[in-house]
Coordinates of C-alpha atoms in Angstrom, one line a residue:
Chain A
M1 CA 20.0 6.0 -3.6
K2 CA 19.4 4.7 -0.1
I3 CA 16.0 5.0 1.6
N4 CA 15.4 4.3 5.3
I5 CA 11.8 3.7 6.3
L6 CA 11.0 3.8 10.1
L7 CA 8.8 1.1 11.5
Y8 CA 7.2 1.0 15.0
D9 CA 4.5 -0.9 16.8
G10 CA 1.1 0.6 16.0
M11 CA 2.2 2.1 12.7
T12 CA -0.1 2.1 9.7
A13 CA 1.2 -0.4 7.1
L14 CA 0.1 1.4 3.9
D15 CA 1.9 4.7 5.0
A16 CA 5.1 2.8 4.7
V17 CA 4.4 0.2 2.0
G18 CA 2.9 2.7 -0.5
P19 CA 6.1 4.8 -0.7
Y20 CA 8.3 1.6 -0.5
E21 CA 6.5 0.2 -3.5
V22 CA 7.3 3.3 -5.5
L23 CA 10.8 4.1 -4.3
S24 CA 12.1 0.5 -4.4
R25 CA 11.1 0.1 -8.1
F26 CA 13.7 2.5 -9.5
P27 CA 16.8 0.5 -10.3
G28 CA 19.6 1.1 -7.9
N29 CA 17.5 2.3 -5.1
E30 CA 17.8 0.4 -1.8
V31 CA 15.2 0.5 0.9
L32 CA 16.0 -0.5 4.4
F33 CA 13.2 -0.9 7.1
V34 CA 14.5 0.2 10.5
A35 CA 13.1 0.2 14.0
D36 CA 14.0 0.7 17.6
R37 CA 15.0 -3.0 17.5
A38 CA 15.4 -5.2 14.5
G39 CA 12.6 -7.8 14.1
P40 CA 8.9 -7.9 13.9
V41 CA 6.6 -4.9 14.3
R42 CA 2.9 -5.2 14.6
T43 CA 0.8 -2.7 12.7
D44 CA -2.1 -0.6 14.2
T45 CA -4.9 -3.0 13.3
G46 CA -3.2 -6.0 15.0
F47 CA -3.5 -8.1 11.8
L48 CA -0.2 -7.5 10.1
T49 CA 3.4 -7.9 11.0
L50 CA 6.3 -6.2 9.1
V51 CA 9.9 -6.9 9.9
A52 CA 12.6 -4.3 10.5
D53 CA 15.9 -5.5 9.1
A54 CA 18.0 -3.2 11.1
S55 CA 17.9 -1.4 14.4
L56 CA 18.2 2.4 14.5
D57 CA 21.8 2.0 15.9
E58 CA 22.7 -0.3 13.0
A59 CA 21.1 1.7 10.1
P60 CA 23.6 3.4 7.8
S61 CA 22.8 6.9 6.7
A62 CA 20.4 7.4 3.8
E63 CA 19.5 10.0 1.3
I64 CA 15.8 9.6 2.0
V65 CA 14.3 9.1 5.5
L66 CA 10.6 8.3 5.6
V67 CA 8.4 8.3 8.7
P68 CA 4.9 6.6 8.5
G69 CA 1.9 7.5 10.7
G70 CA 0.0 5.2 13.0
F71 CA -2.3 4.8 16.0
T72 CA 0.6 5.1 18.4
P73 CA 3.2 7.4 16.9
P74 CA 6.3 8.1 19.0
L75 CA 5.6 11.7 20.0
T76 CA 7.6 11.8 23.3
P77 CA 11.3 12.4 23.5
G78 CA 13.4 9.2 23.1
P79 CA 15.6 7.2 20.8
V80 CA 13.4 7.6 17.8
H81 CA 13.6 11.4 17.9
E82 CA 17.4 11.2 18.5
W83 CA 17.8 9.0 15.5
L84 CA 15.6 11.2 13.4
R85 CA 17.6 14.3 14.2
A86 CA 20.8 12.4 13.4
A87 CA 19.4 11.0 10.2
D88 CA 18.1 14.4 9.2
A89 CA 21.5 15.9 9.6
T90 CA 22.8 13.9 6.6
S91 CA 19.7 13.2 4.6
T92 CA 18.8 14.8 1.3
W93 CA 15.1 14.4 2.0
T94 CA 13.4 14.0 5.3
T95 CA 9.8 12.8 4.6
S96 CA 6.6 11.6 6.3
V97 CA 3.2 10.2 5.6
C98 CA 0.0 10.9 7.6
V99 CA 0.7 11.6 11.3
G100 CA 4.4 10.8 10.6
S101 CA 4.7 14.6 10.2
L102 CA 3.8 15.0 13.9
I103 CA 6.7 12.7 14.7
L104 CA 9.0 14.8 12.6
G105 CA 7.6 17.9 14.4
A106 CA 8.0 16.4 17.8
A107 CA 11.6 15.7 17.0
G108 CA 12.0 19.4 16.3
L109 CA 12.5 19.1 12.6
L110 CA 9.5 21.1 11.2
D111 CA 9.8 24.4 13.1
G112 CA 8.6 27.1 10.7
R113 CA 8.1 24.6 7.9
R114 CA 5.0 24.2 5.8
A115 CA 3.7 20.6 6.3
T116 CA 0.7 18.4 5.9
S117 CA -0.7 15.5 7.8
H118 CA -3.9 13.3 8.0
W119 CA -6.8 15.8 7.7
L120 CA -8.0 14.9 11.2
T121 CA -4.6 15.9 12.7
L122 CA -3.5 18.8 10.4
D123 CA -4.0 21.4 13.1
N124 CA -1.8 19.4 15.6
L125 CA 1.2 20.5 13.5
T126 CA 1.0 23.9 15.1
E127 CA 2.0 22.3 18.4
Y128 CA 5.5 21.8 16.9
G129 CA 5.8 25.2 15.2
A130 CA 5.0 23.8 11.7
I131 CA 2.6 25.6 9.4
P132 CA -0.4 23.3 8.6
T133 CA -0.9 23.2 4.8
A134 CA -3.9 21.3 3.5
E135 CA -2.4 19.8 0.4
R136 CA -1.8 16.2 -0.5
V137 CA 1.9 16.6 -0.8
V138 CA 3.8 19.5 0.7
I139 CA 7.5 20.2 0.0
D140 CA 9.3 22.9 2.0
G141 CA 13.1 22.7 1.4
K142 CA 14.2 19.1 1.9
Y143 CA 11.1 18.3 4.0
A144 CA 8.4 16.5 2.1
T145 CA 5.2 15.5 3.9
G146 CA 2.1 13.6 2.6
A147 CA -1.5 13.7 3.8
G148 CA -3.3 10.6 5.2
V149 CA -2.2 7.0 4.6
S150 CA -2.7 6.5 0.9
A151 CA -1.0 9.9 0.1
G152 CA 2.3 8.2 0.5
I153 CA 2.1 6.9 -3.1
D154 CA 1.6 10.4 -4.5
L155 CA 4.4 11.7 -2.1
A156 CA 6.9 9.0 -3.4
L157 CA 6.1 9.6 -7.1
T158 CA 6.6 13.3 -6.5
L159 CA 9.9 12.7 -4.9
L160 CA 11.1 10.4 -7.6
G161 CA 10.1 13.0 -10.2
E162 CA 12.1 15.7 -8.2
I163 CA 15.1 13.5 -7.7
V164 CA 15.4 11.4 -10.8
G165 CA 13.1 13.1 -13.3
P166 CA 9.5 12.8 -14.6
E167 CA 10.3 9.9 -17.0
A168 CA 11.6 7.7 -14.1
A169 CA 8.5 8.5 -12.0
M170 CA 6.2 7.8 -14.9
A171 CA 7.9 4.5 -15.6
V172 CA 7.4 3.4 -12.0
Q173 CA 3.8 4.7 -12.0
L174 CA 3.0 2.7 -15.1
G175 CA 4.8 -0.3 -13.6
I176 CA 2.6 -0.3 -10.5
E177 CA -0.4 0.7 -12.8
Y178 CA -1.2 3.7 -10.6
D179 CA -4.2 4.9 -12.5
P180 CA -6.5 5.3 -9.5
A181 CA -10.2 5.0 -9.9
P182 CA -11.9 5.3 -6.5
P183 CA -15.4 3.9 -6.8
F184 CA -16.7 6.8 -4.6
P185 CA -15.8 10.5 -4.5
A186 CA -15.1 10.5 -0.7
G187 CA -11.4 10.7 -0.2
S188 CA -11.2 14.2 1.4
P189 CA -13.4 16.1 3.8
A190 CA -14.1 18.6 1.0
K191 CA -15.5 15.8 -1.3
A192 CA -17.1 13.3 1.1
P193 CA -20.8 13.6 2.1
D194 CA -21.2 15.7 5.2
P195 CA -22.6 12.8 7.4
I196 CA -19.5 10.7 6.6
V197 CA -17.1 13.6 7.6
T198 CA -19.1 14.2 10.8
F199 CA -19.1 10.4 11.6
L200 CA -15.3 10.3 11.4
R201 CA -14.8 13.5 13.3
E202 CA -17.0 12.0 16.1
N203 CA -15.3 8.6 15.9
R204 CA -11.7 9.7 15.1
D205 CA -10.3 6.9 17.2
L206 CA -11.3 4.6 14.3
V207 CA -8.6 6.4 12.3
V208 CA -6.1 8.2 14.6
R209 CA -5.6 7.9 18.3
L210 CA -4.3 11.4 19.2
Chain B
M1 CA -16.3 -10.8 8.1
K2 CA -13.1 -12.9 7.8
I3 CA -10.6 -12.1 5.1
N4 CA -7.7 -14.4 4.3
I5 CA -4.8 -12.9 2.3
L6 CA -2.3 -15.2 0.7
L7 CA 1.4 -14.4 1.1
Y8 CA 4.3 -16.1 -0.8
D9 CA 8.0 -15.4 -1.4
G10 CA 8.4 -13.0 -4.3
M11 CA 5.0 -11.4 -3.9
T12 CA 4.4 -7.7 -4.4
A13 CA 3.7 -6.0 -1.0
L14 CA 1.3 -3.3 -2.1
D15 CA -0.9 -5.9 -3.9
A16 CA -1.7 -7.3 -0.4
V17 CA -1.3 -4.2 1.8
G18 CA -3.5 -1.9 -0.2
P19 CA -6.6 -4.2 0.1
Y20 CA -5.6 -5.1 3.7
E21 CA -5.6 -1.4 4.7
V22 CA -9.1 -0.9 3.3
L23 CA -10.7 -4.2 4.4
S24 CA -9.2 -4.2 7.9
R25 CA -10.6 -0.7 8.7
F26 CA -14.3 -1.7 8.7
P27 CA -15.1 -2.6 12.3
G28 CA -15.6 -6.3 12.9
N29 CA -13.6 -7.4 9.9
E30 CA -10.7 -9.7 10.6
V31 CA -7.8 -10.1 8.3
L32 CA -5.5 -13.2 8.5
F33 CA -2.3 -13.4 6.4
V34 CA -1.6 -17.0 5.4
A35 CA 1.2 -18.8 3.5
D36 CA 2.5 -22.2 2.7
R37 CA 4.2 -22.0 6.1
A38 CA 3.6 -19.5 8.9
G39 CA 6.4 -17.1 9.4
P40 CA 8.4 -14.5 7.3
V41 CA 7.8 -14.0 3.6
R42 CA 10.3 -11.9 1.5
T43 CA 8.7 -9.7 -1.1
D44 CA 9.8 -9.4 -4.7
T45 CA 12.2 -6.5 -4.3
G46 CA 14.1 -8.3 -1.5
F47 CA 13.8 -5.2 0.8
L48 CA 10.7 -6.1 2.8
T49 CA 9.5 -9.0 4.9
L50 CA 5.9 -9.6 5.8
V51 CA 4.8 -12.3 8.3
A52 CA 2.2 -15.0 7.7
D53 CA 0.3 -15.7 11.0
A54 CA -1.0 -19.0 9.8
S55 CA -0.1 -21.8 7.5
L56 CA -2.6 -22.8 4.7
D57 CA -3.4 -25.9 6.7
E58 CA -4.2 -23.9 9.9
A59 CA -6.2 -21.1 8.2
P60 CA -9.9 -21.2 9.0
S61 CA -12.3 -20.6 6.1
A62 CA -13.0 -17.0 5.2
E63 CA -15.7 -15.0 3.4
I64 CA -13.1 -13.2 1.3
V65 CA -9.9 -14.8 -0.1
L66 CA -7.4 -12.4 -1.7
V67 CA -4.4 -13.4 -3.8
P68 CA -1.7 -10.8 -4.6
G69 CA 0.6 -10.8 -7.5
G70 CA 4.4 -10.9 -7.6
F71 CA 7.5 -11.7 -9.5
T72 CA 7.3 -15.4 -8.8
P73 CA 3.6 -16.3 -8.5
P74 CA 2.8 -20.0 -7.8
L75 CA 1.5 -21.0 -11.3
T76 CA 2.3 -24.7 -11.1
P77 CA 0.1 -27.3 -9.4
G78 CA 0.8 -27.6 -5.7
P79 CA -0.5 -26.9 -2.2
V80 CA -1.4 -23.3 -2.9
H81 CA -3.7 -24.3 -5.7
E82 CA -5.2 -27.0 -3.6
W83 CA -5.8 -24.6 -0.8
L84 CA -7.3 -22.0 -3.2
R85 CA -9.8 -24.5 -4.6
A86 CA -10.8 -25.5 -1.0
A87 CA -11.0 -21.9 0.1
D88 CA -13.0 -21.0 -3.0
A89 CA -15.5 -23.7 -2.2
T90 CA -16.7 -21.9 0.9
S91 CA -15.8 -18.2 0.1
T92 CA -18.3 -15.5 -0.6
W93 CA -15.7 -13.6 -2.7
T94 CA -12.6 -15.0 -4.3
T95 CA -10.4 -12.1 -5.4
S96 CA -7.0 -11.1 -6.7
V97 CA -4.7 -8.2 -7.5
C98 CA -2.3 -7.9 -10.4
V99 CA -0.9 -11.3 -11.6
G100 CA -2.8 -12.9 -8.7
S101 CA -5.5 -13.5 -11.2
L102 CA -3.1 -15.8 -13.1
I103 CA -2.8 -17.8 -9.9
L104 CA -6.5 -18.1 -9.6
G105 CA -6.6 -19.1 -13.2
A106 CA -3.9 -21.7 -12.8
A107 CA -5.9 -23.1 -9.9
G108 CA -8.8 -23.6 -12.3
L109 CA -11.0 -21.0 -10.8
L110 CA -11.5 -18.5 -13.7
D111 CA -12.6 -20.7 -16.5
G112 CA -15.0 -18.8 -18.7
R113 CA -14.9 -15.8 -16.3
R114 CA -14.2 -12.2 -17.1
A115 CA -11.0 -11.1 -15.3
T116 CA -8.3 -8.5 -15.2
S117 CA -4.6 -8.5 -14.4
H118 CA -1.5 -6.3 -14.7
W119 CA -1.7 -4.7 -18.2
L120 CA 1.5 -6.5 -19.2
T121 CA 0.0 -9.9 -18.4
L122 CA -3.7 -9.4 -19.3
D123 CA -3.5 -11.7 -22.3
N124 CA -1.9 -14.5 -20.2
L125 CA -5.4 -15.0 -18.7
T126 CA -6.5 -16.8 -21.9
E127 CA -4.1 -19.6 -21.0
Y128 CA -6.5 -20.5 -18.2
G129 CA -9.7 -20.0 -20.1
A130 CA -10.5 -16.6 -18.6
I131 CA -11.7 -13.7 -20.6
P132 CA -9.2 -10.8 -20.4
T133 CA -11.0 -7.6 -19.5
A134 CA -9.0 -4.4 -19.5
E135 CA -10.7 -2.7 -16.6
R136 CA -9.3 -1.6 -13.3
V137 CA -11.7 -3.8 -11.3
V138 CA -13.7 -6.7 -12.8
I139 CA -16.5 -8.5 -11.0
D140 CA -17.9 -11.7 -12.5
G141 CA -20.1 -13.5 -10.1
K142 CA -18.1 -13.9 -6.9
Y143 CA -14.8 -13.5 -8.6
A144 CA -13.4 -9.9 -8.3
T145 CA -10.0 -9.2 -9.9
G146 CA -8.0 -6.0 -9.8
A147 CA -5.4 -4.6 -12.3
G148 CA -1.8 -4.0 -11.5
V149 CA -0.5 -3.5 -7.9
S150 CA -2.1 -0.2 -6.8
A151 CA -5.5 -1.4 -8.2
G152 CA -6.0 -3.4 -5.0
I153 CA -7.2 -0.3 -3.2
D154 CA -9.9 0.3 -5.7
L155 CA -10.8 -3.4 -5.7
A156 CA -11.2 -3.4 -1.9
L157 CA -13.3 -0.2 -1.8
T158 CA -15.5 -1.7 -4.5
L159 CA -15.9 -4.9 -2.5
L160 CA -16.7 -3.1 0.7
G161 CA -19.3 -1.0 -1.2
E162 CA -20.9 -4.2 -2.6
I163 CA -20.8 -6.1 0.7
V164 CA -21.5 -3.5 3.4
G165 CA -22.7 -0.5 1.4
P166 CA -21.4 2.7 -0.1
E167 CA -21.5 4.6 3.3
A168 CA -19.1 2.1 4.9
A169 CA -16.8 2.2 1.9
M170 CA -16.8 6.0 1.9
A171 CA -16.0 6.2 5.6
V172 CA -13.0 3.9 5.1
Q173 CA -11.9 5.8 2.0
L174 CA -12.0 9.1 4.0
G175 CA -10.3 7.4 6.9
I176 CA -7.3 6.5 4.6
E177 CA -7.7 9.8 2.8
Y178 CA -7.8 8.1 -0.5
D179 CA -8.1 11.2 -2.7
P180 CA -5.4 10.2 -5.2
A181 CA -3.5 12.9 -7.0
P182 CA -0.8 11.3 -9.1
P183 CA 1.7 13.9 -10.1
F184 CA 1.9 12.5 -13.6
P185 CA -0.8 11.1 -16.0
A186 CA 1.0 7.9 -16.6
G187 CA -0.8 5.1 -14.7
S188 CA -2.1 3.1 -17.7
P189 CA -0.7 2.2 -21.1
A190 CA -3.4 4.4 -22.7
K191 CA -2.4 7.5 -20.7
A192 CA 1.4 7.2 -20.4
P193 CA 3.7 8.6 -23.1
D194 CA 4.5 6.1 -25.8
P195 CA 8.2 5.9 -25.0
I196 CA 7.4 4.9 -21.4
V197 CA 5.0 2.2 -22.5
T198 CA 7.6 0.9 -25.0
F199 CA 10.3 1.0 -22.4
L200 CA 8.3 -1.2 -20.0
R201 CA 7.2 -3.6 -22.7
E202 CA 10.9 -4.1 -23.6
N203 CA 12.0 -4.3 -19.9
R204 CA 9.0 -6.1 -18.5
D205 CA 11.2 -8.0 -16.0
L206 CA 11.4 -4.8 -14.1
V207 CA 7.7 -5.3 -13.4
V208 CA 6.7 -8.9 -14.0
R209 CA 8.8 -12.0 -14.4
L210 CA 6.4 -14.1 -16.6

């Protein structure tokens, strides 16, 4: 199975690397990192560079297309949206993590679809005709969206379970020892202490820049 | 706070990117990716390239040094071990994810220390005088080690809680929406179905190459 993961300047690394680490571990799967131009892409913090091995023009079609979020997601019409629509026309699964769902929406792919996003940008989905759904992983037809950043791991394990079966997903999960034990119960606005939630709402540019 | 994360050919991307995503999000923190030589590093699957921004010689000292695991960890004496010993001499925290603890051990830094590793390589720690400790995150003095691959996220949140305080760690956790919900209960050998555990023990080169 071929998986194309979109990279772009200002993206969030874990949005892409979490699902990559899951999907790449099933034998026979091939992951290709693609971007507007092949070559280095600087992530949103400015501290990390990932490399796209192919340009959008060069990328062969793939069964799974995955779009990560970031500080500066491509939300205006352009080559990324054109590529996404073409990739979606032949994909088996079109997927996103975090505000990647807004990119899918802006490309016109989530109209009338249930989808999720980072909790701070969930309502933005309505701008694109999508139905905001506050769940960690949302599947509507062939569109699978994950919530903020770290949710890409759960998204990818869910996909692997759907596509190959639970045993394959469990083997990969055990391989990457995904037995999460967060030291604090603060991963969602429903669980985190109110002052922490308020702090992030008032300083949302620490997390998203929309 | 400065954080140096070691990269090397054959490393596992999520081991480094998980902690990076946590530690880089606290304002004022600076993460530098370092390697034997500055430039591209290919990860263990062959599908992803990360870029080291500085060579080991160029890297300034850092409060936190983090060593990821991988298929081909540098376990024989050489420049990486020399650099780690020098970095450890001035670090506040010397840390690892997955088989990164074996690299720390091989560099002579875990003698008599409690440490963890990927569940398949936990016992290898005894080769370096360390005390295998089957926990997700183990802290012994200034040495903090995480279990396999995905455990780096929990390790980094634990460190942030220790260094800056629980509120900072919770704000970062909520920022990356780390409210994990694995679709299967298979993340540790104690929880996964026996046939899955047996499969990985008999095919450990899918996960580690030691």
